[in-house]
Short mmCIF file of C-alpha atoms and ligand atoms in Angstrom, two decimals:
data_model
loop_
_atom_site.label_atom_id
_atom_site.label_comp_id
_atom_site.label_asym_id
_atom_site.label_seq_id
_atom_site.Cartn_x
_atom_site.Cartn_y
_atom_site.Cartn_z
CA MET A 1 -26.77 9.32 -31.05
CA ILE A 2 -24.32 8.16 -27.94
CA SER A 3 -24.40 9.88 -24.27
CA THR A 4 -21.57 11.69 -23.69
CA PHE A 5 -18.61 10.15 -21.61
CA ALA A 6 -19.97 12.41 -18.54
CA GLN A 7 -23.71 11.71 -18.72
CA ARG A 8 -23.06 7.49 -19.41
CA LEU A 9 -21.32 8.49 -15.89
CA ILE A 10 -23.55 10.11 -14.09
CA ARG A 11 -26.27 7.77 -14.96
CA TRP A 12 -24.28 4.86 -13.96
CA GLN A 13 -23.27 6.34 -10.43
CA SER A 14 -27.42 6.81 -9.77
CA ALA A 15 -27.87 3.61 -10.22
CA HIS A 16 -24.48 1.60 -9.22
CA GLY A 17 -21.80 4.07 -7.84
CA ARG A 18 -21.25 4.40 -3.91
CA HIS A 19 -24.05 6.84 -1.76
CA ASP A 20 -23.00 5.90 1.59
CA LEU A 21 -19.72 6.94 2.51
CA PRO A 22 -20.09 9.49 5.30
CA TRP A 23 -18.15 12.07 3.83
CA GLN A 24 -20.35 12.16 0.58
CA GLY A 25 -22.88 15.59 1.19
CA ALA A 26 -20.59 16.94 3.92
CA ASP A 27 -19.24 20.38 4.13
CA ALA A 28 -15.83 20.90 3.44
CA TYR A 29 -14.50 19.63 6.34
CA HIS A 30 -14.72 16.50 5.86
CA VAL A 31 -14.12 16.34 2.12
CA TRP A 32 -10.65 17.40 2.40
CA LEU A 33 -10.05 14.99 5.31
CA SER A 34 -11.61 12.22 3.25
CA GLU A 35 -9.87 12.84 -0.03
CA ILE A 36 -6.52 13.07 1.71
CA MET A 37 -6.85 9.70 3.54
CA LEU A 38 -7.76 8.20 0.56
CA GLN A 39 -4.55 9.24 -0.61
CA GLN A 40 -2.79 5.60 -1.71
CA THR A 41 -5.81 4.30 0.91
CA GLN A 42 -8.65 1.80 -0.06
CA VAL A 43 -12.18 3.04 1.16
CA ALA A 44 -12.91 0.50 3.03
CA THR A 45 -9.08 0.55 5.39
CA VAL A 46 -10.32 4.98 5.47
CA LEU A 47 -13.59 4.60 6.76
CA PRO A 48 -12.90 3.48 10.89
CA TYR A 49 -9.65 5.81 10.68
CA TYR A 50 -12.04 9.01 9.30
CA ARG A 51 -14.94 7.98 11.73
CA ARG A 52 -12.55 8.07 15.07
CA PHE A 53 -10.95 11.34 13.38
CA ILE A 54 -14.31 13.32 13.01
CA ALA A 55 -15.18 12.16 16.96
CA ALA A 56 -11.87 13.47 18.01
CA PHE A 57 -11.36 16.33 15.31
CA PRO A 58 -15.33 17.38 14.25
CA ASN A 59 -14.02 20.66 12.54
CA ILE A 60 -11.20 22.70 11.97
CA ASP A 61 -11.71 24.74 15.01
CA ALA A 62 -10.71 21.67 17.41
CA LEU A 63 -8.29 20.39 14.52
CA SER A 64 -7.10 23.08 14.57
CA ALA A 65 -6.72 23.58 18.69
CA ALA A 66 -5.56 19.41 18.89
CA THR A 67 -2.01 18.87 19.35
CA GLU A 68 0.61 17.27 16.22
CA GLU A 69 0.59 14.08 18.14
CA GLN A 70 -3.12 13.98 18.94
CA VAL A 71 -3.32 14.10 15.52
CA LEU A 72 -0.58 11.43 14.85
CA ALA A 73 -2.06 9.34 17.67
CA HIS A 74 -5.53 9.45 15.47
CA TRP A 75 -3.58 8.81 12.08
CA SER A 76 -1.46 6.24 13.72
CA GLY A 77 -1.29 2.74 11.43
CA LEU A 78 -2.75 4.84 8.18
CA GLY A 79 0.44 5.48 6.84
CA TYR A 80 2.00 8.16 4.88
CA TYR A 81 2.03 10.52 8.40
CA ALA A 82 3.11 13.83 6.54
CA ARG A 83 -0.76 13.77 5.81
CA GLY A 84 -1.03 14.15 8.76
CA ARG A 85 0.94 16.59 9.64
CA ASN A 86 0.06 18.49 6.41
CA LEU A 87 -3.78 18.36 7.58
CA HIS A 88 -2.85 19.64 10.96
CA ALA A 89 -0.75 22.31 9.79
CA ALA A 90 -3.32 23.47 7.51
CA ALA A 91 -6.38 23.57 9.88
CA ARG A 92 -3.73 26.14 12.02
CA ILE A 93 -3.04 28.18 8.75
CA ILE A 94 -7.29 28.15 8.11
CA THR A 95 -7.53 29.31 11.57
CA GLN A 96 -4.90 32.14 11.34
CA LYS A 97 -5.94 32.97 7.54
CA HIS A 98 -9.09 32.61 6.76
CA HIS A 99 -11.10 32.92 10.35
CA GLY A 100 -11.36 29.28 10.98
CA GLU A 101 -13.32 29.23 7.52
CA PHE A 102 -12.43 26.60 5.37
CA PRO A 103 -11.37 28.92 2.05
CA ARG A 104 -13.52 29.00 -1.00
CA VAL A 105 -11.10 30.05 -3.70
CA PHE A 106 -9.14 27.04 -5.76
CA GLU A 107 -6.16 29.05 -5.93
CA GLN A 108 -6.34 29.43 -1.78
CA ILE A 109 -7.13 26.23 -1.15
CA LEU A 110 -4.16 25.05 -3.30
CA GLU A 111 -1.81 27.33 -0.91
CA LEU A 112 -2.51 25.20 1.72
CA PRO A 113 0.51 22.33 3.11
CA GLY A 114 -0.73 19.11 1.18
CA ILE A 115 -3.06 19.47 -0.96
CA GLY A 116 -2.27 19.70 -4.37
CA ARG A 117 -4.61 20.11 -7.87
CA SER A 118 -6.38 17.32 -8.12
CA THR A 119 -7.49 17.46 -4.43
CA ALA A 120 -8.48 20.91 -4.77
CA ALA A 121 -10.62 20.74 -6.98
CA ALA A 122 -11.71 17.45 -5.85
CA ILE A 123 -13.18 19.59 -2.63
CA CYS A 124 -14.15 22.57 -4.97
CA ALA A 125 -16.17 19.92 -6.61
CA LEU A 126 -17.83 17.48 -4.11
CA ALA A 127 -18.47 20.78 -1.40
CA TRP A 128 -19.55 23.48 -3.69
CA HIS A 129 -20.33 22.04 -7.20
CA GLU A 130 -17.62 23.82 -8.78
CA ARG A 131 -16.66 22.86 -12.41
CA ARG A 132 -13.21 21.86 -12.01
CA ALA A 133 -11.61 18.45 -13.45
CA ILE A 134 -9.57 16.08 -10.96
CA LEU A 135 -6.59 13.64 -12.10
CA ASP A 136 -6.12 10.95 -9.14
CA GLY A 137 -4.68 7.40 -10.26
CA ASN A 138 -7.94 6.04 -10.76
CA VAL A 139 -8.98 8.80 -12.89
CA LYS A 140 -5.96 8.59 -15.02
CA ARG A 141 -5.95 4.58 -15.51
CA VAL A 142 -9.69 5.63 -16.54
CA LEU A 143 -9.18 8.17 -19.43
CA ALA A 144 -6.19 6.55 -20.34
CA ARG A 145 -7.88 3.35 -21.23
CA HIS A 146 -10.77 4.64 -22.41
CA ARG A 147 -9.15 6.84 -24.79
CA GLY A 148 -6.38 4.37 -25.34
CA ILE A 149 -3.57 6.71 -24.32
CA ALA A 150 -0.41 5.37 -24.44
CA GLY A 151 3.27 6.49 -23.01
CA SER A 152 4.51 6.02 -19.34
CA PRO A 153 3.51 8.20 -16.51
CA GLY A 154 5.58 11.28 -16.30
CA LYS A 155 4.26 15.05 -17.27
CA ALA A 156 3.65 15.14 -21.41
CA PHE A 157 1.38 12.12 -19.90
CA GLU A 158 -0.38 13.91 -17.53
CA THR A 159 -0.84 17.01 -19.19
CA ARG A 160 -2.23 15.44 -21.76
CA LEU A 161 -4.56 13.32 -19.11
CA TRP A 162 -5.46 16.67 -17.70
CA GLN A 163 -7.06 18.38 -21.17
CA LEU A 164 -8.51 15.80 -21.85
CA ALA A 165 -9.98 15.69 -17.93
CA GLU A 166 -11.00 19.22 -18.54
CA ALA A 167 -12.90 18.58 -21.82
CA LEU A 168 -14.91 15.91 -20.99
CA LEU A 169 -16.30 17.84 -17.89
CA PRO A 170 -20.13 18.16 -18.20
CA GLN A 171 -22.21 21.71 -17.40
CA ARG A 172 -24.16 20.15 -14.84
CA ASP A 173 -24.50 17.14 -12.19
CA ILE A 174 -20.40 18.12 -11.52
CA ALA A 175 -20.24 16.34 -8.14
CA VAL A 176 -22.05 13.35 -9.29
CA TYR A 177 -19.49 13.50 -12.39
CA ILE A 178 -16.46 13.47 -9.86
CA GLN A 179 -17.80 10.53 -7.45
CA ALA A 180 -18.35 8.48 -10.64
CA GLN A 181 -14.63 8.82 -12.00
CA MET A 182 -13.65 7.93 -8.63
CA ASP A 183 -16.18 5.04 -8.23
CA LEU A 184 -15.74 3.86 -11.76
CA GLY A 185 -11.71 3.86 -10.78
CA ALA A 186 -11.98 1.94 -7.27
CA THR A 187 -14.84 -0.65 -8.12
CA LEU A 188 -15.06 -1.79 -12.36
CA CYS A 189 -11.84 -0.02 -14.27
CA THR A 190 -9.36 -1.25 -11.14
CA ARG A 191 -5.84 -1.65 -11.79
CA ASN A 192 -6.26 -5.85 -12.10
CA ARG A 193 -9.45 -6.99 -13.86
CA PRO A 194 -11.76 -5.12 -14.86
CA ARG A 195 -15.65 -5.72 -14.82
CA CYS A 196 -15.54 -4.55 -18.42
CA ASP A 197 -18.50 -6.32 -18.77
CA MET A 198 -20.48 -4.19 -16.63
CA CYS A 199 -18.98 -0.53 -17.48
CA PRO A 200 -20.55 2.10 -18.64
CA VAL A 201 -18.19 3.47 -21.21
CA GLN A 202 -16.95 0.06 -23.07
CA SER A 203 -19.13 1.08 -26.18
CA ASP A 204 -16.57 3.21 -27.03
CA CYS A 205 -13.24 2.15 -24.61
CA VAL A 206 -10.41 2.20 -26.85
CA ALA A 207 -8.09 -0.19 -24.69
CA TYR A 208 -11.85 -2.68 -24.45
CA GLN A 209 -12.64 -2.50 -28.06
CA SER A 210 -8.74 -3.34 -28.84
CA GLY A 211 -8.40 -6.22 -25.96
CA ARG A 212 -5.56 -3.97 -24.67
CA VAL A 213 -6.80 -3.15 -21.57
CA ASN A 214 -4.00 -4.69 -19.70
CA GLU A 215 -1.02 -1.97 -21.96
CA PHE A 216 -3.09 1.67 -20.08
CA PRO A 217 -1.35 2.99 -18.61
CA ALA A 218 1.74 1.97 -19.55
CA PRO A 219 3.97 0.10 -16.39
CA ARG A 220 6.08 2.93 -14.83
CA LEU A 221 9.90 1.85 -15.37
CA ARG A 222 10.59 0.54 -12.16
CA LYS A 223 14.33 1.47 -10.34
CA ALA A 224 15.67 -1.57 -7.84
CA VAL A 225 14.32 -0.31 -4.75
CA PRO A 226 17.14 -0.02 -2.16
CA GLU A 227 17.09 -1.99 0.82
CA ARG A 228 18.13 -0.27 4.18
CA HIS A 229 18.46 -2.75 7.31
CA ALA A 230 17.73 -1.18 11.23
CA THR A 231 17.88 -2.53 14.74
CA PHE A 232 15.31 -1.38 16.56
CA LEU A 233 15.90 -1.54 20.44
CA LEU A 234 12.43 -2.90 23.00
CA LEU A 235 14.19 -2.01 25.81
CA LEU A 236 11.70 -2.52 28.58
CA HIS A 237 11.44 -1.61 32.42
CA GLY A 238 8.18 -3.91 34.04
CA ASN A 239 5.43 -2.77 32.12
CA ASP A 240 7.02 0.67 30.01
CA ILE A 241 9.60 0.44 26.90
CA LEU A 242 11.30 3.69 25.73
CA LEU A 243 10.74 5.77 22.98
CA GLU A 244 11.79 8.04 20.98
CA LYS A 245 10.06 10.86 19.32
CA ARG A 246 11.39 11.09 15.47
CA PRO A 247 12.26 14.22 14.10
CA GLY A 248 9.33 16.66 12.61
CA SER A 249 10.61 15.56 8.99
CA GLY A 250 11.07 12.16 7.07
CA ILE A 251 8.65 8.97 7.06
CA TRP A 252 8.10 8.76 10.61
CA GLY A 253 8.36 12.39 11.28
CA GLY A 254 6.73 12.95 15.26
CA LEU A 255 6.19 9.17 15.81
CA TRP A 256 7.78 7.55 18.84
CA CYS A 257 9.32 4.70 17.72
CA PRO A 258 12.46 2.68 19.88
CA PRO A 259 15.65 3.75 19.83
CA GLN A 260 17.04 2.42 15.98
CA PHE A 261 20.46 1.52 15.57
CA VAL A 262 22.06 0.51 12.18
CA ASP A 263 22.91 -3.27 13.51
CA GLU A 264 22.73 -5.02 16.81
CA ALA A 265 26.54 -3.91 17.44
CA ALA A 266 25.94 -0.32 17.35
CA ALA A 267 23.03 -0.99 19.80
CA LEU A 268 25.36 -2.90 22.47
CA ALA A 269 28.23 0.16 22.11
CA TRP A 270 24.99 2.34 22.80
CA GLY A 271 24.19 0.39 25.88
CA ALA A 272 27.69 0.42 26.88
CA LYS A 273 28.42 4.18 26.49
CA GLU A 274 24.98 4.64 28.83
CA GLY A 275 25.78 2.24 31.15
CA ILE A 276 22.93 0.06 30.35
CA ASN A 277 24.64 -3.63 30.50
CA ILE A 278 22.76 -4.97 27.57
CA ALA A 279 23.94 -8.89 27.04
CA TYR A 280 21.69 -11.72 26.98
CA PRO A 281 22.22 -15.34 26.39
CA GLY A 282 24.35 -15.43 23.47
CA SER A 283 25.10 -12.36 23.24
CA GLY A 284 28.72 -12.83 24.87
CA GLY A 285 27.61 -10.21 27.38
CA GLU A 286 26.11 -12.67 30.19
CA LYS A 287 29.28 -12.27 32.62
CA ASP A 288 28.42 -8.38 32.58
CA LEU A 289 24.59 -8.93 33.70
CA LYS A 290 24.89 -8.84 37.13
CA GLY A 291 21.16 -8.75 37.44
CA LYS A 292 20.76 -5.24 35.56
CA VAL A 293 19.60 -6.81 31.88
CA LEU A 294 17.06 -10.43 32.44
CA GLY A 295 18.43 -12.26 29.63
CA ARG A 296 17.61 -16.87 30.07
CA ASP A 297 16.65 -15.76 33.66
CA TYR A 298 13.26 -13.69 33.11
CA PRO A 299 10.53 -14.24 35.11
CA ALA A 300 8.43 -17.77 34.13
CA ASN A 301 5.77 -15.17 32.87
CA SER A 302 7.50 -13.80 30.51
CA LYS A 303 6.95 -15.38 26.47
CA ILE A 304 9.55 -14.06 25.13
CA ALA A 305 13.29 -14.86 25.65
CA CYS A 306 15.99 -11.47 25.49
CA GLY A 307 17.78 -10.79 22.65
CA PRO A 308 17.38 -10.76 18.65
CA LEU A 309 13.85 -11.83 17.66
CA ARG A 310 12.65 -12.03 13.96
CA THR A 311 13.77 -9.94 11.26
CA PHE A 312 10.53 -8.40 9.12
CA THR A 313 10.85 -6.33 6.36
CA HIS A 314 8.60 -3.12 6.00
CA SER A 315 7.83 -1.64 2.60
CA PHE A 316 7.83 2.08 2.30
CA THR A 317 7.31 3.56 -1.39
CA HIS A 318 10.75 4.43 -2.19
CA PHE A 319 12.83 1.84 0.12
CA LYS A 320 12.68 -1.51 1.80
CA LEU A 321 13.24 -1.56 5.48
CA HIS A 322 14.61 -5.22 6.93
CA ILE A 323 13.97 -5.14 11.20
CA THR A 324 15.25 -6.72 13.63
CA PRO A 325 14.09 -6.01 16.94
CA LEU A 326 16.69 -6.46 19.83
CA LEU A 327 13.93 -7.21 22.99
CA LEU A 328 16.04 -6.27 26.31
CA ARG A 329 14.38 -6.32 30.01
CA LEU A 330 15.66 -3.77 32.50
CA GLN A 331 15.42 -4.98 35.94
CA HIS A 332 16.17 -1.18 36.93
CA ARG A 333 15.17 1.67 34.73
CA PRO A 334 18.70 3.45 33.47
CA LYS A 335 19.20 6.96 35.27
CA GLN A 336 20.03 8.60 31.69
CA VAL A 337 18.73 7.03 28.05
CA ARG A 338 18.84 9.60 25.69
CA GLN A 339 17.09 12.35 28.04
CA ALA A 340 15.83 14.56 24.88
CA GLY A 341 12.61 13.41 23.27
CA SER A 342 12.63 10.23 24.83
CA VAL A 343 10.17 9.00 27.26
CA TRP A 344 9.04 5.70 29.31
CA LEU A 345 5.51 4.68 28.87
CA ASP A 346 3.24 2.24 29.44
CA VAL A 347 2.72 -0.55 26.31
CA GLY A 348 -0.61 0.03 27.09
CA GLU A 349 -0.69 4.11 26.56
CA ALA A 350 1.88 3.87 23.97
CA LEU A 351 0.03 1.72 21.55
CA ARG A 352 -2.56 4.26 22.24
CA ALA A 353 0.27 7.21 21.11
CA GLY A 354 1.60 8.07 17.76
CA ILE A 355 3.74 4.92 16.52
CA PRO A 356 3.69 3.66 13.21
CA GLN A 357 2.56 0.35 12.03
CA PRO A 358 5.53 -1.86 12.47
CA VAL A 359 6.53 -0.58 16.26
CA ARG A 360 2.13 -0.81 16.60
CA ALA A 361 2.64 -4.95 15.55
CA LEU A 362 5.80 -5.63 17.99
CA LEU A 363 4.49 -3.57 20.68
CA GLU A 364 1.56 -5.62 20.42
CA GLU A 365 3.43 -9.45 19.76
CA TYR A 366 6.39 -9.00 22.35
CA CYS A 367 5.95 -6.22 24.81
CA ARG A 368 2.39 -6.82 25.94
CA SER A 369 1.88 -8.30 29.48
FE1 LIG B 401 -11.77 0.61 -18.15
FE2 LIG B 401 -12.94 -1.18 -18.57
FE3 LIG B 401 -14.65 0.45 -18.64
FE4 LIG B 401 -12.71 0.22 -20.40
S1 LIG B 401 -14.34 -0.99 -20.63
S2 LIG B 401 -13.13 2.09 -19.10
S3 LIG B 401 -11.14 -0.26 -19.96
S4 LIG B 401 -13.62 -0.55 -17.23
#
């Protein structure tokens, strides 16, 4: 008799799955952190962030006592910053409402910010061996292929997969089974070029047996991705750069960024209003430089001339942002520059603060002395 889907996965995981991930066999806090970091992010990328994060915040109390800024500094570069903000907010709720103990009840876990049904189930299954089904992106792909479930991703498709995920749950070895599903989706049943030849469930995989692996799951109907443009003003005074804290919500909420404008003209207009002679060779404002803003004549050790730099594109889930950096070096620091939420930070210090990846790349390429 052929073993069940779960039995084969459990056997395969024991022999070929991943066993040395630092959160495996750990407590709910470590499992929770790993599950949040692994959303939209590959294990190899997560590992160094996870290790640094745990070193800085070894338990819920430490995370709860930290400032949001400290948490975001450790999330800097990992992307999807709402994850870090929610993690921090949830830690504070756990401290206040659950006396610092990660809640043991599934429904209470679900109430925490940033935790959905699949993540809550993964924590229960991996930390406490509770019999719960998960359905992350990898598991959806494995199940849709194995059972040949067609249909575009959407509510009906998800409902069907949840029912299937529940029905396939084994009675025992739940933690190994959950890890097996994750490992299979990440290492063999990958989106592109799956390794069906090594798969433990290929004998009854509908997609494989019918030669239609690439048809499952059906691709999401892609809408045109909106494109936006922005000018980032890299305003330097010596080794310091002007940064602003983004409002708490939104894609880069709570992170430090250079002042952002819709275009270069808006940046120049802002400069005029703030009393800064923003001018550089070619801007038409050289005659107003008066030694305050240095362009062509910046000291010989400056590798980069002032002015607009190469435009580059950063892709978010829902839009593309074309960023044109505008680099200016001030000889004198202006008295008033967007005081509220603004700060002049040493570039080295800025690189250790909570900044998004494109800002990090800009500072490293153009602003480090
Ligand atoms: Fe995925 Fe291929 Fe295994 Fe089917 S046989 S579950 S498509 S890896």
